Tab-separated table of C-alpha atoms and ligand atoms in Angstrom:
chain	number	residue	atom	x	y	z
A	1	MET	CA	-4.145	-12.534	-10.090
A	2	LYS	CA	-1.883	-10.468	-12.863
A	3	ASP	CA	0.975	-8.647	-11.048
A	4	ASN	CA	1.721	-6.349	-14.435
A	5	GLN	CA	-1.208	-3.706	-13.090
A	6	LEU	CA	-1.136	-2.193	-9.729
A	7	SER	CA	-3.310	-4.183	-6.837
A	8	ARG	CA	-5.789	-2.021	-4.230
A	9	VAL	CA	-7.846	-4.031	-1.595
A	10	ALA	CA	-11.423	-3.088	-1.376
A	11	TYR	CA	-14.461	-4.469	1.442
A	12	ILE	CA	-17.284	-5.784	0.582
A	13	ALA	CA	-20.508	-6.089	2.778
A	14	LEU	CA	-22.588	-9.399	1.523
A	15	GLY	CA	-26.354	-10.014	3.057
A	16	SER	CA	-28.288	-12.562	2.311
A	17	ASN	CA	-32.423	-13.466	3.298
A	18	LEU	CA	-34.053	-15.388	0.783
A	19	GLY	CA	-33.597	-19.281	-0.459
A	20	ASP	CA	-29.978	-20.635	0.680
A	21	ARG	CA	-28.962	-17.856	2.174
A	22	GLU	CA	-24.968	-19.463	3.216
A	23	ARG	CA	-24.948	-20.522	-0.375
A	24	LEU	CA	-25.370	-18.481	-1.769
A	25	LEU	CA	-23.471	-16.503	0.079
A	26	ARG	CA	-20.451	-18.834	-0.714
A	27	GLN	CA	-21.312	-18.845	-4.482
A	28	ALA	CA	-20.633	-14.649	-4.406
A	29	LEU	CA	-17.053	-14.845	-3.103
A	30	GLY	CA	-16.196	-17.484	-5.392
A	31	ALA	CA	-17.643	-15.461	-8.289
A	32	LEU	CA	-15.873	-12.925	-7.245
A	33	ASP	CA	-12.259	-14.641	-6.633
A	34	ALA	CA	-12.745	-17.092	-9.901
A	35	HIS	CA	-12.795	-13.207	-11.497
A	36	GLU	CA	-9.212	-13.231	-12.537
A	37	GLN	CA	-8.590	-9.543	-12.139
A	38	ILE	CA	-10.102	-10.286	-8.390
A	39	ALA	CA	-8.767	-12.035	-5.074
A	40	VAL	CA	-10.837	-12.918	-2.539
A	41	LEU	CA	-7.519	-11.903	0.623
A	42	LYS	CA	-10.167	-12.527	3.944
A	43	PRO	CA	-13.645	-13.558	4.721
A	44	SER	CA	-15.043	-13.153	7.984
A	45	ALA	CA	-17.825	-15.023	10.423
A	46	ILE	CA	-21.416	-15.086	9.067
A	47	TYR	CA	-23.356	-13.788	11.063
A	48	GLU	CA	-27.346	-14.490	11.555
A	49	THR	CA	-28.768	-10.205	11.977
A	50	GLU	CA	-32.077	-9.211	12.000
A	51	PRO	CA	-33.606	-7.012	9.381
A	52	VAL	CA	-33.259	-3.566	9.514
A	53	GLY	CA	-34.916	-1.257	7.501
A	54	TYR	CA	-37.894	-2.423	6.743
A	55	THR	CA	-38.350	-4.802	9.230
A	56	ASP	CA	-41.712	-7.483	7.622
A	57	GLN	CA	-38.975	-9.675	6.054
A	58	PRO	CA	-37.020	-12.756	6.720
A	59	ALA	CA	-33.187	-12.423	8.923
A	60	PHE	CA	-30.483	-12.069	6.671
A	61	LEU	CA	-27.095	-14.471	7.083
A	62	ASN	CA	-24.120	-10.816	6.721
A	63	MET	CA	-20.538	-11.141	6.078
A	64	ALA	CA	-17.875	-8.662	4.524
A	65	ALA	CA	-14.040	-9.533	2.433
A	66	MET	CA	-11.370	-8.295	2.128
A	67	LEU	CA	-10.261	-8.204	-1.268
A	68	GLU	CA	-7.272	-7.408	-3.527
A	69	THR	CA	-8.210	-6.486	-7.516
A	70	THR	CA	-6.383	-4.685	-10.133
A	71	LEU	CA	-10.063	-3.742	-11.520
A	72	SER	CA	-11.874	0.462	-11.010
A	73	PRO	CA	-13.871	1.182	-8.019
A	74	THR	CA	-16.292	1.308	-10.816
A	75	GLU	CA	-15.052	-1.900	-12.817
A	76	LEU	CA	-15.920	-3.598	-9.727
A	77	LEU	CA	-19.028	-2.064	-8.649
A	78	GLN	CA	-20.485	-3.623	-12.333
A	79	VAL	CA	-18.844	-6.980	-11.746
A	80	MET	CA	-20.581	-7.281	-8.613
A	81	LEU	CA	-24.142	-5.937	-9.724
A	82	GLU	CA	-23.456	-8.878	-12.579
A	83	ILE	CA	-22.797	-11.646	-9.350
A	84	GLU	CA	-25.817	-10.596	-8.378
A	85	ARG	CA	-27.993	-10.941	-11.367
A	86	GLN	CA	-26.233	-14.397	-11.877
A	87	LEU	CA	-26.935	-15.653	-8.163
A	88	GLY	CA	-31.157	-14.407	-8.968
A	89	ARG	CA	-31.823	-10.741	-7.565
A	90	VAL	CA	-34.214	-9.233	-8.530
A	91	ARG	CA	-35.472	-5.346	-7.662
A	92	GLU	CA	-38.470	-4.682	-6.290
A	93	GLU	CA	-39.089	-3.150	-3.039
A	94	ARG	CA	-36.297	-0.731	-1.532
A	95	TRP	CA	-34.787	-2.236	1.254
A	96	GLY	CA	-36.618	-5.770	0.364
A	97	PRO	CA	-35.686	-9.085	0.375
A	98	ARG	CA	-32.915	-10.582	-1.800
A	99	THR	CA	-30.687	-13.871	-2.322
A	100	ILE	CA	-27.932	-11.772	-2.010
A	101	ASP	CA	-27.000	-7.964	-1.682
A	102	LEU	CA	-23.067	-7.111	-3.000
A	103	ASP	CA	-22.057	-3.604	-1.731
A	104	LEU	CA	-18.860	-2.274	-1.874
A	105	LEU	CA	-17.646	-0.460	1.072
A	106	HIS	CA	-13.952	0.352	0.934
A	107	TYR	CA	-11.672	0.898	-1.799
A	108	GLU	CA	-8.087	1.359	-1.626
A	109	GLY	CA	-7.145	5.281	-1.227
A	110	THR	CA	-10.117	6.048	-3.106
A	111	ALA	CA	-12.920	8.858	-2.470
A	112	MET	CA	-15.989	9.686	-5.028
A	113	HIS	CA	-19.209	10.205	-5.907
A	114	THR	CA	-20.811	9.978	-8.622
A	115	GLU	CA	-24.361	8.962	-9.293
A	116	LEU	CA	-23.788	4.762	-9.204
A	117	LEU	CA	-21.192	5.137	-6.790
A	118	ILE	CA	-20.494	6.585	-3.472
A	119	LEU	CA	-16.977	6.051	-1.743
A	120	PRO	CA	-16.585	5.416	1.575
A	121	HIS	CA	-19.948	3.706	1.017
A	122	PRO	CA	-21.741	6.281	3.542
A	123	ARG	CA	-24.480	4.202	5.576
A	124	MET	CA	-21.378	1.790	5.962
A	125	MET	CA	-20.702	3.260	10.061
A	126	GLU	CA	-24.016	3.401	10.323
A	127	ARG	CA	-24.643	-0.908	10.373
A	128	ALA	CA	-23.639	-3.689	13.128
A	129	PHE	CA	-24.344	-6.065	10.257
A	130	VAL	CA	-21.277	-4.375	8.471
A	131	LEU	CA	-19.262	-3.576	11.740
A	132	VAL	CA	-19.085	-6.255	13.071
A	133	PRO	CA	-18.309	-8.784	10.283
A	134	LEU	CA	-15.968	-5.861	8.297
A	135	SER	CA	-14.102	-5.744	12.058
A	136	GLU	CA	-12.875	-9.282	11.411
A	137	VAL	CA	-11.106	-8.464	8.275
A	138	LEU	CA	-10.132	-5.197	8.232
A	139	ALA	CA	-5.782	-4.216	8.311
A	140	GLU	CA	-4.527	-2.056	11.213
A	141	GLY	CA	-5.178	1.908	10.259
A	142	PRO	CA	-7.322	4.504	10.200
A	143	LEU	CA	-9.819	2.128	9.291
A	144	GLN	CA	-10.007	-0.400	11.396
A	145	GLU	CA	-9.659	2.825	14.560
A	146	ALA	CA	-12.327	4.158	13.529
A	147	VAL	CA	-14.567	1.131	13.255
A	148	LEU	CA	-13.783	-0.546	16.570
A	149	ASP	CA	-14.804	2.928	17.894
A	150	THR	CA	-17.332	3.168	16.158
A	151	LEU	CA	-18.832	-0.512	16.670
A	152	GLY	CA	-17.891	0.135	21.150
A	153	GLN	CA	-20.699	2.495	21.229
A	154	LEU	CA	-23.386	0.862	18.664
A	155	GLY	CA	-23.344	-2.527	20.105
A	156	LYS	CA	-23.782	-5.873	18.420
A	157	GLU	CA	-27.458	-6.683	19.524
A	158	GLY	CA	-29.838	-8.631	16.322
A	159	MET	CA	-26.733	-9.911	15.927
A	160	THR	CA	-25.664	-13.471	16.444
A	161	ARG	CA	-22.549	-16.120	14.870
A	162	TRP	CA	-23.981	-18.709	12.621
A	163	ASN	CA	-20.181	-20.184	11.323
A	164	THR	CA	-16.638	-19.597	10.112
A	165	SER	CA	-16.639	-19.355	6.883
A	166	ASN	CA	-14.596	-22.396	5.627
A	167	TRP	CA	-12.326	-20.605	3.029
A	168	PRO	CA	-9.151	-22.905	1.682
A	169	ASP	CA	-6.181	-20.469	2.147
A	170	GLY	CA	-7.739	-18.146	5.862
A	171	SER	CA	-6.049	-15.089	5.736
A	172	GLU	CA	-3.318	-15.644	3.296
A	173	PRO	CA	-3.437	-13.773	0.362
A	174	SER	CA	-3.913	-15.838	-2.808
A	175	ALA	CA	-1.029	-14.742	-4.688
A	176	ASN	CA	1.880	-13.456	-3.976
B	1	X6L	C1	-34.354	3.824	9.618
B	1	X6L	C2	-34.754	4.301	8.263
B	1	X6L	C3	-33.163	3.157	10.114
B	1	X6L	C4	-33.968	3.140	7.864
B	1	X6L	C5	-31.987	2.491	9.674
B	1	X6L	C6	-31.169	0.662	7.487
B	1	X6L	C7	-32.918	1.684	6.077
B	1	X6L	C8	-29.899	-0.165	6.673
B	1	X6L	C9	-32.131	0.644	4.819
B	1	X6L	C10	-33.035	2.192	8.180
B	1	X6L	C11	-31.927	0.887	7.479
B	1	X6L	C12	-30.920	-0.292	5.033
B	1	X6L	C13	-29.627	-5.608	5.499
B	1	X6L	C14	-31.201	-5.857	6.202
B	1	X6L	C15	-31.359	-3.975	3.684
B	1	X6L	C16	-28.731	-6.847	6.279
B	1	X6L	C17	-29.931	-6.609	7.788
B	1	X6L	C18	-29.790	-1.820	4.370
B	1	X6L	C19	-30.990	-1.907	3.252
B	1	X6L	N1	-30.014	-5.032	4.426
B	1	X6L	N2	-30.768	-5.614	7.573
B	1	X6L	N3	-32.132	-4.359	5.822
B	1	X6L	N4	-29.132	-7.240	7.021
B	1	X6L	N5	-30.025	-7.170	9.061
B	1	X6L	O1	-28.164	-6.687	5.054
B	1	X6L	O2	-28.675	-1.718	4.691
B	1	X6L	S1	-32.012	-3.179	3.266
B	2	MG	MG1	-26.986	-3.531	1.168
B	3	MG	MG1	-26.777	-2.948	-2.202
């Protein structure tokens, strides 16, 4: 990544329950990492999860990732929405099935509340399908402590390990 701008760490959640779910997750991470202002630092394992909210739909694959970016939160969200569109996301019923869902959970040093984006994500701490993979990629600090604490109460019901991702570079930063 270019190093003439300040880069910040961000965490995202990914989900898919339509089409080739694992391929769609990998394509989304690949598209993010291909962006010149985004590096995927660390992807979690993939989990198969029971649908929450609207339960009469196929099982999801969910994962999380740690990113580094020189984009602002709003710019990063726009890139995520564009990748969703490129990967065939069609917005129909609110909590219905989707080829890919990319949610911005946390952006280093940022709390904000606009019509388009709320940070940190207001419901992330309520969902095991977010917290289990997120707990694998979080840097040490107060957020990791809060997530591990909440997970201990929430449990991992409805989550099955799918496989580990084969991201090149593993847990190493992709630049510097
Ligand atoms: C009561 C009412 C309790 C609503 C929960 C929870 C609604 C989550 C929506 C809820 C409620 C959501 C995924 C999913 C969805 C996903 C799995 C949502 C949005 N996305 N289930 N359901 N994985 N397993 O990514 O998160 S719809
Ligand atoms: Mg979501
Ligand atoms: Mg979403």
